[in-house]
Tab-separated table of C-alpha atoms in Angstrom:
chain	number	residue	atom	x	y	z
A	638	UNK	CA	-1.071	13.725	40.882
A	639	UNK	CA	-3.063	12.578	37.809
A	640	UNK	CA	-5.768	15.135	36.440
A	641	UNK	CA	-9.245	13.525	36.118
A	642	UNK	CA	-8.948	14.267	32.202
A	643	UNK	CA	-5.717	11.879	32.269
A	644	UNK	CA	-7.838	9.430	34.319
A	645	UNK	CA	-10.771	9.334	32.032
A	646	UNK	CA	-8.147	8.858	28.841
A	647	UNK	CA	-6.747	6.333	30.455
A	648	UNK	CA	-10.018	4.359	31.744
A	649	UNK	CA	-11.519	4.995	27.769
A	650	UNK	CA	-7.787	3.460	26.598
A	651	UNK	CA	-8.037	0.566	28.592
A	652	UNK	CA	-11.454	-0.188	27.903
A	653	UNK	CA	-11.006	0.138	24.176
A	654	UNK	CA	-8.141	-2.247	24.300
A	655	UNK	CA	-10.299	-4.564	26.096
A	656	UNK	CA	-12.947	-4.542	23.476
A	657	UNK	CA	-15.635	-2.451	25.417
A	658	UNK	CA	-18.105	-0.511	23.004
A	659	UNK	CA	-19.203	1.937	25.788
A	660	UNK	CA	-15.186	3.011	25.931
A	661	UNK	CA	-15.584	3.785	22.010
A	662	UNK	CA	-18.800	5.462	22.684
A	663	UNK	CA	-17.150	7.456	25.551
A	664	UNK	CA	-13.998	8.228	23.007
A	665	UNK	CA	-16.495	9.265	20.160
A	666	UNK	CA	-18.389	11.324	22.560
A	667	UNK	CA	-14.799	12.999	23.930
A	668	UNK	CA	-12.825	13.416	20.537
A	669	UNK	CA	-15.406	13.393	17.710
A	670	UNK	CA	-15.520	17.236	18.050
A	671	UNK	CA	-11.792	17.517	17.531
A	672	UNK	CA	-11.819	15.139	14.695
A	673	UNK	CA	-14.456	16.892	12.849
A	674	UNK	CA	-12.877	20.208	13.419
A	675	UNK	CA	-9.550	18.953	11.870
A	676	UNK	CA	-11.460	17.192	8.825
A	677	UNK	CA	-13.503	20.373	8.239
A	678	UNK	CA	-10.615	22.956	8.600
A	679	UNK	CA	-8.382	20.494	6.003
A	680	UNK	CA	-11.116	19.496	3.730
A	681	UNK	CA	-13.532	22.528	3.814
A	682	UNK	CA	-16.696	20.425	3.497
A	683	UNK	CA	-18.768	19.580	6.448
A	684	UNK	CA	-20.082	16.393	4.677
A	685	UNK	CA	-16.851	15.085	4.162
A	686	UNK	CA	-15.923	15.941	7.426
A	687	UNK	CA	-18.362	13.908	8.801
A	688	UNK	CA	-17.329	11.122	6.777
A	689	UNK	CA	-13.967	11.127	7.874
A	690	UNK	CA	-15.156	11.312	11.561
A	691	UNK	CA	-17.075	8.251	10.899
A	692	UNK	CA	-13.824	6.490	9.598
A	693	UNK	CA	-11.702	7.698	12.184
A	694	UNK	CA	-13.655	5.955	14.798
A	695	UNK	CA	-14.356	2.716	12.839
A	696	UNK	CA	-10.437	2.907	12.653
A	697	UNK	CA	-9.983	3.295	16.167
A	698	UNK	CA	-12.104	0.196	16.785
A	699	UNK	CA	-10.905	-1.906	14.423
A	700	UNK	CA	-7.513	-0.908	14.876
A	701	UNK	CA	-7.846	-0.824	18.697
A	702	UNK	CA	-5.226	-3.700	19.146
A	703	UNK	CA	-2.509	-1.644	17.585
A	704	UNK	CA	-2.588	1.128	20.220
A	705	UNK	CA	0.262	0.846	22.631
A	706	UNK	CA	-0.530	3.145	25.494
A	707	UNK	CA	3.413	3.533	26.156
A	708	UNK	CA	3.904	5.233	22.921
A	709	UNK	CA	1.694	7.961	23.709
A	710	UNK	CA	-1.993	9.337	24.581
A	711	UNK	CA	-4.976	7.861	23.299
A	712	UNK	CA	-5.916	11.146	21.946
A	713	UNK	CA	-2.773	11.571	19.868
A	714	UNK	CA	-3.176	8.160	18.501
A	715	UNK	CA	-6.768	9.378	17.347
A	716	UNK	CA	-5.197	12.553	15.738
A	717	UNK	CA	-2.731	10.291	13.862
A	718	UNK	CA	-5.795	8.272	12.604
A	719	UNK	CA	-7.500	11.401	11.551
A	720	UNK	CA	-4.604	12.917	9.678
A	721	UNK	CA	-4.281	9.485	7.701
A	722	UNK	CA	-7.915	9.734	6.957
A	723	UNK	CA	-7.843	13.301	5.702
A	724	UNK	CA	-4.854	12.376	3.565
A	725	UNK	CA	-7.164	9.517	2.073
A	726	UNK	CA	-9.807	12.062	1.545
A	727	UNK	CA	-7.568	14.457	-0.071
A	728	UNK	CA	-6.085	11.585	-2.248
A	729	UNK	CA	-9.484	10.680	-3.231
A	730	UNK	CA	-10.163	14.087	-4.341
A	731	UNK	CA	-7.271	14.087	-6.779
A	732	UNK	CA	-8.005	10.438	-8.319
A	733	UNK	CA	-11.518	12.022	-9.060
A	734	UNK	CA	-10.184	14.923	-10.747
A	735	UNK	CA	-7.461	12.866	-12.611
A	736	UNK	CA	-10.324	10.377	-13.635
A	737	UNK	CA	-12.524	13.229	-15.014
A	738	UNK	CA	-9.702	14.877	-16.863
A	739	UNK	CA	-8.843	11.157	-18.287
A	740	UNK	CA	-12.363	10.516	-19.278
A	741	UNK	CA	-12.657	14.072	-20.718
A	742	UNK	CA	-9.517	13.789	-22.732
A	743	UNK	CA	-10.349	10.126	-23.953
A	744	UNK	CA	-13.757	11.152	-24.991
A	745	UNK	CA	-12.525	14.397	-26.513
A	746	UNK	CA	-15.851	16.102	-26.224
A	747	UNK	CA	-15.907	19.197	-28.264
A	748	UNK	CA	-19.468	20.096	-27.378
A	749	UNK	CA	-21.155	20.282	-23.956
A	750	UNK	CA	-22.952	17.317	-23.221
A	751	UNK	CA	-26.252	18.961	-23.270
A	752	UNK	CA	-26.159	19.701	-26.699
A	753	UNK	CA	-24.925	15.915	-27.501
A	754	UNK	CA	-28.104	13.261	-27.781
A	755	UNK	CA	-25.256	10.807	-27.785
A	756	UNK	CA	-24.180	11.878	-24.110
A	757	UNK	CA	-26.803	9.418	-22.957
A	758	UNK	CA	-25.629	6.786	-24.892
A	759	UNK	CA	-22.345	7.062	-23.936
A	760	UNK	CA	-23.620	6.624	-20.173
A	761	UNK	CA	-25.596	3.713	-20.860
A	762	UNK	CA	-22.670	2.111	-22.614
A	763	UNK	CA	-20.244	2.755	-19.528
A	764	UNK	CA	-22.970	1.222	-17.439
A	765	UNK	CA	-23.044	-1.914	-19.659
A	766	UNK	CA	-19.328	-2.346	-19.637
A	767	UNK	CA	-18.916	-1.989	-16.130
A	768	UNK	CA	-21.946	-4.712	-15.870
A	769	UNK	CA	-19.694	-7.051	-17.746
A	770	UNK	CA	-16.960	-6.833	-15.431
A	771	UNK	CA	-16.088	-9.739	-13.143
A	772	UNK	CA	-17.816	-9.116	-9.601
A	773	UNK	CA	-14.734	-8.344	-7.820
A	774	UNK	CA	-13.463	-5.843	-10.438
A	775	UNK	CA	-16.585	-4.250	-10.734
A	776	UNK	CA	-17.122	-4.002	-6.874
A	777	UNK	CA	-13.849	-2.481	-6.387
A	778	UNK	CA	-14.296	0.249	-9.094
A	779	UNK	CA	-17.925	0.801	-7.815
A	780	UNK	CA	-16.458	1.356	-4.229
A	781	UNK	CA	-13.486	3.583	-5.305
A	782	UNK	CA	-15.458	5.951	-7.809
A	783	UNK	CA	-19.014	5.877	-6.609
A	784	UNK	CA	-18.470	5.691	-2.661
A	785	UNK	CA	-14.987	7.443	-3.298
A	786	UNK	CA	-12.641	4.948	-0.883
A	787	UNK	CA	-8.997	4.555	-1.375
A	788	UNK	CA	-7.533	0.956	-2.067
A	789	UNK	CA	-6.542	0.759	1.514
A	790	UNK	CA	-10.056	1.384	2.607
A	791	UNK	CA	-11.628	-0.895	0.185
A	792	UNK	CA	-9.342	-3.613	1.307
A	793	UNK	CA	-10.626	-2.847	4.988
A	794	UNK	CA	-14.259	-2.883	3.911
A	795	UNK	CA	-14.155	-5.955	1.681
A	796	UNK	CA	-11.599	-7.715	3.787
A	797	UNK	CA	-9.377	-8.627	0.820
A	798	UNK	CA	-5.877	-7.976	0.945
A	799	UNK	CA	-4.529	-4.634	-0.401
A	800	UNK	CA	-2.613	-6.010	-3.232
A	801	UNK	CA	-5.691	-8.115	-4.381
A	802	UNK	CA	-7.728	-4.788	-4.538
A	803	UNK	CA	-4.903	-2.969	-6.344
A	804	UNK	CA	-4.967	-6.116	-8.780
A	805	UNK	CA	-8.629	-6.011	-9.112
A	806	UNK	CA	-8.654	-1.957	-9.872
A	807	UNK	CA	-5.869	-2.278	-12.517
A	808	UNK	CA	-7.445	-5.278	-14.088
A	809	UNK	CA	-10.912	-3.284	-14.280
A	810	UNK	CA	-9.852	-0.370	-15.391
A	811	UNK	CA	-7.686	-2.166	-18.466
A	812	UNK	CA	-10.749	-3.983	-19.527
A	813	UNK	CA	-12.904	-0.886	-19.500
A	814	UNK	CA	-10.435	1.160	-21.336
A	815	UNK	CA	-10.034	-1.527	-23.752
A	816	UNK	CA	-13.955	-2.500	-24.461
A	817	UNK	CA	-14.848	1.538	-24.418
A	818	UNK	CA	-11.653	2.421	-27.007
A	819	UNK	CA	-12.837	-0.581	-29.059
A	820	UNK	CA	-16.517	0.570	-28.934
A	821	UNK	CA	-15.519	4.064	-29.413
A	822	UNK	CA	-13.603	3.322	-32.497
A	823	UNK	CA	-16.352	1.049	-33.854
A	824	UNK	CA	-18.719	3.915	-33.685
A	825	UNK	CA	-16.477	6.342	-35.354
A	826	UNK	CA	-15.815	3.907	-38.239
A	827	UNK	CA	-19.738	3.447	-38.546
A	828	UNK	CA	-20.309	7.131	-39.042
């Protein structure tokens, strides 16, 4: 005898595989509280947990053709996607921390920015250098640092291959580092 919950799960799974948006809504209604709870407990932040929940169900919809009912139940598949999205969010935190540490070390700020009038100039300079990057590099860096997306998520969002995203990120960071280092050295020699 199949339980009512199992029958509903199976119906939602079949609907998702068929591309039925109502099945996605049903899956969201049924499992978003679980996904949100897992994300909230792992990340400790309600806003980040909301973002992860949305990313999970976007991933469910986009990846529905990869779901194989014979390999496991739909809730287990959704939890697997949730774990990967949580790992992505934690990795993004690490990247942000590393970026901030690298930026602080590069600029070697001895004084707080509030006491430095040139801090505003540094921000303007950074914006100018970002604007000079080719559009794909600028877009990848913007998505990575301002929208906090992993390279995999950027590839999904842009439709570009992951290798292309990685190349744009690497080249963009290299160009920024080179131009900011050159500008910083010019600034020091002018003093």
